[in-house]
Coordinates of C-alpha atoms and ligand atoms in Angstrom, one line a residue:
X1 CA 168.8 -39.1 86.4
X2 CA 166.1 -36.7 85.4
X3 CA 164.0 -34.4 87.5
X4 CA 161.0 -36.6 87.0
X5 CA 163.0 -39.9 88.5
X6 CA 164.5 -37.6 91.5
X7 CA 161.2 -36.4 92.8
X8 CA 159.1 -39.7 92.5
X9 CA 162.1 -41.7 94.1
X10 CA 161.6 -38.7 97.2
X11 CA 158.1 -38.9 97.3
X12 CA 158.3 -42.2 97.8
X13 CA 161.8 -42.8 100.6
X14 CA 161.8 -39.2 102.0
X15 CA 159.1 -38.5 105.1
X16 CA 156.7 -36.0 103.6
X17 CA 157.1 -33.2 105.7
X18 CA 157.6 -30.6 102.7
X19 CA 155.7 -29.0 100.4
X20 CA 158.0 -29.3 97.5
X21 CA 157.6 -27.5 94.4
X22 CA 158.3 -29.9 91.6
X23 CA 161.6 -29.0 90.8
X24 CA 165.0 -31.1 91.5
X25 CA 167.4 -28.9 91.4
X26 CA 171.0 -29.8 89.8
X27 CA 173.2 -27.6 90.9
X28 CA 173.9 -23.3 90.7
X29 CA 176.0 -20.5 90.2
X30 CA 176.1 -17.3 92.1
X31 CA 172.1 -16.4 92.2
X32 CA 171.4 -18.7 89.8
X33 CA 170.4 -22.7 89.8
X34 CA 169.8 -25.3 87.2
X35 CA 167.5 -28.3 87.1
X36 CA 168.3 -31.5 85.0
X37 CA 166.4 -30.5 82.4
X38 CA 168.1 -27.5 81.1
X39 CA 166.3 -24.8 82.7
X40 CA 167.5 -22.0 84.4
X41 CA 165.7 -19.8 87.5
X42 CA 167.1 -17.3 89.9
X43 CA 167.0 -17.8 92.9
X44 CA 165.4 -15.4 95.2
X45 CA 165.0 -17.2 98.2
X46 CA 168.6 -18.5 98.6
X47 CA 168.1 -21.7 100.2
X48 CA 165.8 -19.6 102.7
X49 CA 168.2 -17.3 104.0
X50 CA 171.3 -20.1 103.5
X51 CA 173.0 -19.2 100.5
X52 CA 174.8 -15.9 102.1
X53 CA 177.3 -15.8 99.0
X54 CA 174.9 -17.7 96.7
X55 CA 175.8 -20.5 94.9
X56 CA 179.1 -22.4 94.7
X57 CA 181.1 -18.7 95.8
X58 CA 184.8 -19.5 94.7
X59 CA 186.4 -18.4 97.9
X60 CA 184.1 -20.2 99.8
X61 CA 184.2 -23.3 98.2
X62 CA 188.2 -22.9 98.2
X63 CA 188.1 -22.0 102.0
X64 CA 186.0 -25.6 102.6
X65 CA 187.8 -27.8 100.3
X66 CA 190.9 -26.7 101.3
X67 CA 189.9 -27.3 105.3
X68 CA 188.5 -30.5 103.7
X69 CA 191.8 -31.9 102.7
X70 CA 193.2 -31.3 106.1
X71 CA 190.6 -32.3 109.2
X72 CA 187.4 -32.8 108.4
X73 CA 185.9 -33.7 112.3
X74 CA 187.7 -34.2 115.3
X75 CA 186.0 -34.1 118.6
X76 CA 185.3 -31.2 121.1
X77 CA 187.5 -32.8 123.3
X78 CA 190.5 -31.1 121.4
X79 CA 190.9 -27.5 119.8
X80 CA 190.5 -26.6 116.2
X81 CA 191.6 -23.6 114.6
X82 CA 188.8 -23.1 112.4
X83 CA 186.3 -23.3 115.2
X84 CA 188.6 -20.7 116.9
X85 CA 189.0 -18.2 114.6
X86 CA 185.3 -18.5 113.6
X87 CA 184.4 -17.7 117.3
X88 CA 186.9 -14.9 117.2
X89 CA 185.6 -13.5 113.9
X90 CA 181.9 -13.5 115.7
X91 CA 182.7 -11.7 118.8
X92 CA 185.1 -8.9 117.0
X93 CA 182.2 -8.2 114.5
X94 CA 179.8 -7.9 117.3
X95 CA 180.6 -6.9 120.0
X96 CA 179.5 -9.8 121.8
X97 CA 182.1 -12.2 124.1
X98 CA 182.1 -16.1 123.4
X99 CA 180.2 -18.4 121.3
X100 CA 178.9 -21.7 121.2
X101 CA 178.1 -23.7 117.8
X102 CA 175.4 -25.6 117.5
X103 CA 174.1 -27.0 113.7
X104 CA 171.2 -25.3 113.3
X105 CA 169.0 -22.3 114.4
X106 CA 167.2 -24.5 116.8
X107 CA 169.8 -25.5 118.2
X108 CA 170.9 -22.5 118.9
X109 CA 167.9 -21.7 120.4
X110 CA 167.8 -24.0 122.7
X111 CA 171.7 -23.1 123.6
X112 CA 169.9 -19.3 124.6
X113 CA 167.1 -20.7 126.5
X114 CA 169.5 -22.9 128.7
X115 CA 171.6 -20.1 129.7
X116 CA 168.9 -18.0 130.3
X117 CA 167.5 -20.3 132.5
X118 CA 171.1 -21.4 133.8
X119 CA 171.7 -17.8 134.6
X120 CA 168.7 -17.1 136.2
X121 CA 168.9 -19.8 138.8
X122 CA 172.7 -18.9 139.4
X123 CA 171.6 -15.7 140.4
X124 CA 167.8 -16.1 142.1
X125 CA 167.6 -19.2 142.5
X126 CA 164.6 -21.6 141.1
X127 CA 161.2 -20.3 140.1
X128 CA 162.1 -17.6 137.6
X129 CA 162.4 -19.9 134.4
X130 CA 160.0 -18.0 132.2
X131 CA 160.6 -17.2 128.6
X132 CA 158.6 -14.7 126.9
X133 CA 158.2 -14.8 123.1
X134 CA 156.2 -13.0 121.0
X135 CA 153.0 -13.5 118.9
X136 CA 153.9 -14.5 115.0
X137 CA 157.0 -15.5 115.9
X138 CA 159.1 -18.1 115.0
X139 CA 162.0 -20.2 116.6
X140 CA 162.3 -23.7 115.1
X141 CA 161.0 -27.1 115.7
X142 CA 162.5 -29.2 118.5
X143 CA 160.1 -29.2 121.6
X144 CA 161.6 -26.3 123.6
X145 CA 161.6 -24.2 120.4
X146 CA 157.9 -25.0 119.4
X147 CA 157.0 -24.3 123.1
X148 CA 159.0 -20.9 122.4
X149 CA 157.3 -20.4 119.5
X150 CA 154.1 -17.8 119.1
X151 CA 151.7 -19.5 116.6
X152 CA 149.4 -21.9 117.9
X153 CA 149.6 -23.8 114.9
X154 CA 153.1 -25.2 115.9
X155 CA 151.7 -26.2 119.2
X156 CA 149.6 -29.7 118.1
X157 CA 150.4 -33.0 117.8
X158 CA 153.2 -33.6 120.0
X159 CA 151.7 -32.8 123.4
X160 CA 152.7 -32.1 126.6
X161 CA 155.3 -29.8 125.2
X162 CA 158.5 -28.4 127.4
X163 CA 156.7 -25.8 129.8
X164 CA 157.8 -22.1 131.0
X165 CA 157.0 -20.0 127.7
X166 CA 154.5 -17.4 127.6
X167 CA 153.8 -14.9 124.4
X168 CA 153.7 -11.3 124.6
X169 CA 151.8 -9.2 121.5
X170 CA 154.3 -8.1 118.9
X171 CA 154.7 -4.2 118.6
X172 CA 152.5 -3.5 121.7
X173 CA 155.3 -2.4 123.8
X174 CA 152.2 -1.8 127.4
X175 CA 150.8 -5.4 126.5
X176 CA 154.8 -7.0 126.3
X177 CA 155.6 -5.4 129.5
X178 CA 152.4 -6.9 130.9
X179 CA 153.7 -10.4 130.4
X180 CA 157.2 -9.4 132.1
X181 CA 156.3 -10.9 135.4
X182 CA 158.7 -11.6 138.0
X183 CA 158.9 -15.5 137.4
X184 CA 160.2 -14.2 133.7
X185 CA 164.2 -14.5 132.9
X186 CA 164.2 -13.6 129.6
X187 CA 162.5 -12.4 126.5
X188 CA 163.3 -14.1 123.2
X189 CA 162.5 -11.9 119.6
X190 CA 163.0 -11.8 116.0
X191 CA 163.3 -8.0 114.8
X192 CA 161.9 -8.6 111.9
X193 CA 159.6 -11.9 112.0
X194 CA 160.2 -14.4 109.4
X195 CA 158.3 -17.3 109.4
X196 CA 155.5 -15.0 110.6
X197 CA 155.4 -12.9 107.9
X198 CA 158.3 -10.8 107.5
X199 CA 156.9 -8.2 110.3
X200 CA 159.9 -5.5 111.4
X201 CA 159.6 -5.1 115.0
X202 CA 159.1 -0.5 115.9
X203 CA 162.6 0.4 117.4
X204 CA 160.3 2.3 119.3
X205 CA 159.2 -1.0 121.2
X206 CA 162.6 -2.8 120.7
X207 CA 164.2 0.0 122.5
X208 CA 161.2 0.0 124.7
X209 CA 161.3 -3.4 125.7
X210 CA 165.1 -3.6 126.1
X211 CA 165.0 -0.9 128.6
X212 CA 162.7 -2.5 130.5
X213 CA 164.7 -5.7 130.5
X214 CA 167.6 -3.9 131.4
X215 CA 166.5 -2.2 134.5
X216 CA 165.0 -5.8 135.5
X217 CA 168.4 -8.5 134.9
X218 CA 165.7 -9.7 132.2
X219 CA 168.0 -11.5 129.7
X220 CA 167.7 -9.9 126.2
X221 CA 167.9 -12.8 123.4
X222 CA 167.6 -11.6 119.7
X223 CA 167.0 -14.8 117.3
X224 CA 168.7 -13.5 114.2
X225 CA 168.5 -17.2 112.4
X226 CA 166.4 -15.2 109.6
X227 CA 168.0 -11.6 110.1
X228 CA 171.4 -12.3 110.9
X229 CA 174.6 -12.7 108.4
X230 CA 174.2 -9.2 106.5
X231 CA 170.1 -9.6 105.5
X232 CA 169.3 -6.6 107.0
X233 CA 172.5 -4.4 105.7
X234 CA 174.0 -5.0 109.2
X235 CA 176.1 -8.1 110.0
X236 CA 173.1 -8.5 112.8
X237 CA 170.0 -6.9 112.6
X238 CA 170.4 -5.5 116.1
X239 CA 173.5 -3.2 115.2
X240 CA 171.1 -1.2 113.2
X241 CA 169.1 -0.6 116.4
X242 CA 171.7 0.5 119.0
X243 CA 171.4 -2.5 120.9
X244 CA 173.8 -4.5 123.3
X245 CA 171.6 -7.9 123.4
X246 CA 172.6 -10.4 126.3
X247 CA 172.7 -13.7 124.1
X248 CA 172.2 -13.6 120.3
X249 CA 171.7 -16.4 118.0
X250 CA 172.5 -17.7 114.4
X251 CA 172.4 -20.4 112.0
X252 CA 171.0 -20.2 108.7
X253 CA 173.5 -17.7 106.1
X254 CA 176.8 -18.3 108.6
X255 CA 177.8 -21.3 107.2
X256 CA 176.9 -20.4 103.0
X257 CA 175.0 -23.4 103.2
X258 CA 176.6 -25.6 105.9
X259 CA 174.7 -26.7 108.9
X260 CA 176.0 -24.5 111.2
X261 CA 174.3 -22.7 114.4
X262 CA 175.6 -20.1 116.9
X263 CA 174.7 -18.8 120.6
X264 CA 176.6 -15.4 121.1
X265 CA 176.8 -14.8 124.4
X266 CA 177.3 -11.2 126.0
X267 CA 179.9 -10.8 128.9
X268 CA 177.4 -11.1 131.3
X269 CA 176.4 -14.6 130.4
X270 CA 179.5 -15.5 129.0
X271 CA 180.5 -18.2 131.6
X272 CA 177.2 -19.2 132.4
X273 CA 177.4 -22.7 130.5
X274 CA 180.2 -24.4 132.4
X275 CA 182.0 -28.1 132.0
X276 CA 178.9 -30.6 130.9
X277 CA 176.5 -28.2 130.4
X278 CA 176.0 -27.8 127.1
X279 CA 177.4 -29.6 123.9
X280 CA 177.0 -31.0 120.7
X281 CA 179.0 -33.7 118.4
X282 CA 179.5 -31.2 115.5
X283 CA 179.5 -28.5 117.3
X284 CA 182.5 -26.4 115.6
X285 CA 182.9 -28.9 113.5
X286 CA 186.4 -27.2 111.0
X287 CA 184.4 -27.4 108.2
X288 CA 181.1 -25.7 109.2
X289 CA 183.2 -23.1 110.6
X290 CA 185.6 -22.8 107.9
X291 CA 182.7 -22.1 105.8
X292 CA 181.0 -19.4 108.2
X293 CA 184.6 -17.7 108.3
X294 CA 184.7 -17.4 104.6
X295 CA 181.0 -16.0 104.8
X296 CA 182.4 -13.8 107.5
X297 CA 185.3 -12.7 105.7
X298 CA 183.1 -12.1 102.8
X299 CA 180.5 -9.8 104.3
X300 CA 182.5 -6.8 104.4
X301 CA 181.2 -2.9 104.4
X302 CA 180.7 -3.0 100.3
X303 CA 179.0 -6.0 101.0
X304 CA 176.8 -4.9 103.4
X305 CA 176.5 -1.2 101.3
X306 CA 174.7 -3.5 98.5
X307 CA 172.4 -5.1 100.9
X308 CA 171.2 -1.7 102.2
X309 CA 170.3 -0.6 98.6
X310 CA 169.0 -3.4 97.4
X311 CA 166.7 -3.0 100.3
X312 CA 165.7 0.5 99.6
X313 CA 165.1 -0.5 96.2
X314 CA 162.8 -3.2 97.6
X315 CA 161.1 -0.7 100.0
X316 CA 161.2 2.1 97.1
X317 CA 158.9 -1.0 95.2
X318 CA 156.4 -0.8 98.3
X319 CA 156.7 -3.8 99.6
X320 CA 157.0 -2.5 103.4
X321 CA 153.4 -0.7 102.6
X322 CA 152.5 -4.2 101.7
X323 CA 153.2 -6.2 104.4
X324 CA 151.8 -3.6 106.8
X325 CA 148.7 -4.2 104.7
X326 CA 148.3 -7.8 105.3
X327 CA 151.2 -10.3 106.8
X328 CA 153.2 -11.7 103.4
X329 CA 153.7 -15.5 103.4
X330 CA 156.9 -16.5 101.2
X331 CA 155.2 -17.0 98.3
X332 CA 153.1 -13.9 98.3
X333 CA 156.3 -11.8 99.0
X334 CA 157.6 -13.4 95.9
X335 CA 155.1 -12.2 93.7
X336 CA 155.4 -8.7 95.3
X337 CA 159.0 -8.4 93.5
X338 CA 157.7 -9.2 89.9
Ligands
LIG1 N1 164.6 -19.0 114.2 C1 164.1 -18.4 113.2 C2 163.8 -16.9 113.3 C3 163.9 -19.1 112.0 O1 163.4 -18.4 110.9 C4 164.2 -20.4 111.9 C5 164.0 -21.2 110.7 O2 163.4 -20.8 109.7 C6 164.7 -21.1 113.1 C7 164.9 -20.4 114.2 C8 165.0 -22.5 113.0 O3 166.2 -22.7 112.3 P1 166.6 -24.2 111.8 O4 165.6 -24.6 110.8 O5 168.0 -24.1 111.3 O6 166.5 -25.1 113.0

C-alpha cells in the first residue's frame, strides 16, 4: 500500500463527508505521525482534541492491550471493573457524582439533554423542555445535537429537526438572560467554543449566567468534548472558573483515541436517569474505559503544569489578540503558531 492507493480506494468506498487533506497517515509516535511515504509531520491537532497522550503512549497502549487480553465487551447487563473505576476516577477528579458513558461527544450530549429534560418534568411537570445554547456554538451532529447547536449552517438538509432549543448571544450576559424564559430547563455551553472558532467565554458572563441559573433550578450543562481532559491546564475547563456545573460532558481526549463519551452528572441530577432510561451497547465498554483511566491516570498536576505553559507561551505568541480580532477556523489558527 502507498498513500496514493489508500486515498483513491477512500475516495471511491468511503461517503464523502470529509474534507481530507491528501495525506494517509501510517502510523505515529508521541506528537509525531508518519505517512507511507517516508515523511514525517507533527502533529498539532492531535486527532482534534483525541490524542490526550499523543501517539501510541506506552502506558496507555499497555493499560488497553493488557484489558484486551482479558474482556474485551460484555454487556451492561453485568458489572466491569474498568467501567467502574473509570466512573470512580471521573467523579474523584471532579467533584461531580455518577457518570454515564456514551461513545462519543454527541452522545453525550444527548445523555445531558435527556436528564435535563427528565429532571425538569420530575420536578414541574411538562412544558419546561427548553434548552438554551449559544450562538457559535457547537454540540455534534445527531438531530437533537444539531437542533442544540448555534450555527445556522448545521440546521439544513435534514428538516424537521428535534424541537425545544433556542440560542442565546455568546458573551452578552443581558441578551442570554433574555432567552432564560420560564419554559427553559437548562442552558447548554462550551467555555471556550470550538468548532466556532476557538471563542473563550468572559468568566464575567459564565459566572453571570450560572448565578442566574442557580437561583432559577435552571440546569447548568458545560460541553467540555473540546475543553475537557487537561486542554485548558484543568482536568475540565470549568475548575478553572469556580464552577459547580449540574451535568458536564466528555468524549473526545478521555479515551487517547478510543470512542468513548461521558455525561457527569452532579448530585442533584444524579438519579435522574432511572432503569430503561438511558443506554447504550458500548457504553463502558472495559476497553474504552481502560483507555480513559490510563489518560486519567496520566493527566496528573505536572501534566497539567505543562499544559498551562504551553498555553501562556501560545498566548505570549498573541494568538488570543488574534482570535478577538477575527474568529480562527482550524486552519487559520494553524498558521498563527508558525
Ligand atoms: N461538542 C463539542 C464542543 C465538540 O467540539 C464536538 C466535536 O467536535 C462534539 C460535541 C461532538 O463530538 P463527537 O464528534 O464525538 O460526536
Amino acid at each position: 500500500m502507498n498513500s496514493a492507493k489508500i486515498i483513491s480506494m477512500d475516495r471511491q468506498y468511503v461517503t464523502n463527508t470529509y474534507a481530507r487533506y491528501d495525506l494517509a497517515i501510517r502510523g505515529g509516535l508521541g506528537a509525531v505521525c508518519f505517512d507511507f511515504d517516508g515523511n514525517k509531520y507533527i502533529d498539532f491537532s492531535s486527532g482534534i482534541g483525541v490524542n490526550s497522550l499523543g501517539y501510541s503512549d506506552t502506558g496507555w497502549v499497555d493499560a488497553v492491550t493488557k484489558q484486551l487480553f482479558k474482556l474485551q465487551h460484555t454487556s451492561n447487563l453485568y458489572y466491569t471493573e474498568p467501567c467502574a473505576v473509570a466512573a470512580k476516577a471521573l467523579c474523584e477528579r471532579t467533584g461531580m457524582s455518577k457518570v454515564f458513558f456514551a461513545n462519543s461527544g454527541a452522545e453525550a450530549n444527548e445523555g445531558a439533554i435527556k436528564t435535563a429534560r427528565k429532571y425538569s418534568r420530575d420536578q414541574y411537570g411538562p412544558g419546561r423542555h427548553t434548552i438554551v445554547t449559544l450562538t457559535n456554538s457547537f454540540h455534534g451532529r445527531t438531530m437533537a445535537a444539531l437542533s442544540a447547536t448555534g450555527q445556522e449552517a448545521f440546521h439544513k438538509h435534514f428538516d424537521p429537526f428535534p424541537e425545544g432549543f433556542k440560542h442565546a448571544p455568546a458573551n452578552d450576559l443581558q441578551g442570554t438572560l433574555a432567552e432564560l424564559t420560564d419554559d427553559v430547563c437548562a442552558i447548554m455551553i462550551e467555555l471556550v467554543q470550538g468548532e466556532g472558532g476557538v471563542v473563550p467565554l468572559d468568566a464575567d458572563y459564565v459566572k453571570g449566567v450560572y448565578d442566574y441559573c442557580a437561583a432559577r433550578d435552571i440546569l447548568y450543562i458545560i460541553d467540555e468534548v473540546q475543553t475537557g481532559i487537561g486542554r485548558t491546564g484543568a482536568l475540565f475547563a470549568y475548575q478553572r472558573y469556580g464552577l459547580a456545573p449540574d451535568i458536564v460532558t466528555a468524549a473526545k481526549g478521555l479515551g487517547g483515541g478510543l470512542p468513548i463519551g461521558a455525561t457527569l452528572f452532579g448530585e442533584k441530577v444524579k438519579d435522574t436517569l432511572g432503569l430503561t432510561d438511558h443506554g447504550a451497547t458500548y457504553g463502558g465498554n472495559p476497553i474504552a474505559t481502560a483507555g480513559a483511566l490510563a489518560v486519567l491516570d496520566s493527566i496528573d498536576g505536572d501534566f497539567l503544569a505543562n499544559v498551562a505553559a504551553n498555553g501562556e507561551y501560545l498566548a505570549a505568541r498573541h494568538y488570543f489578540e488574534k482570535t478577538k480580532e477575527k474568529q480562527l477556523n482550524t486552519d487559520e489558527f494553524l498558521l498563527t503558531l508558525l
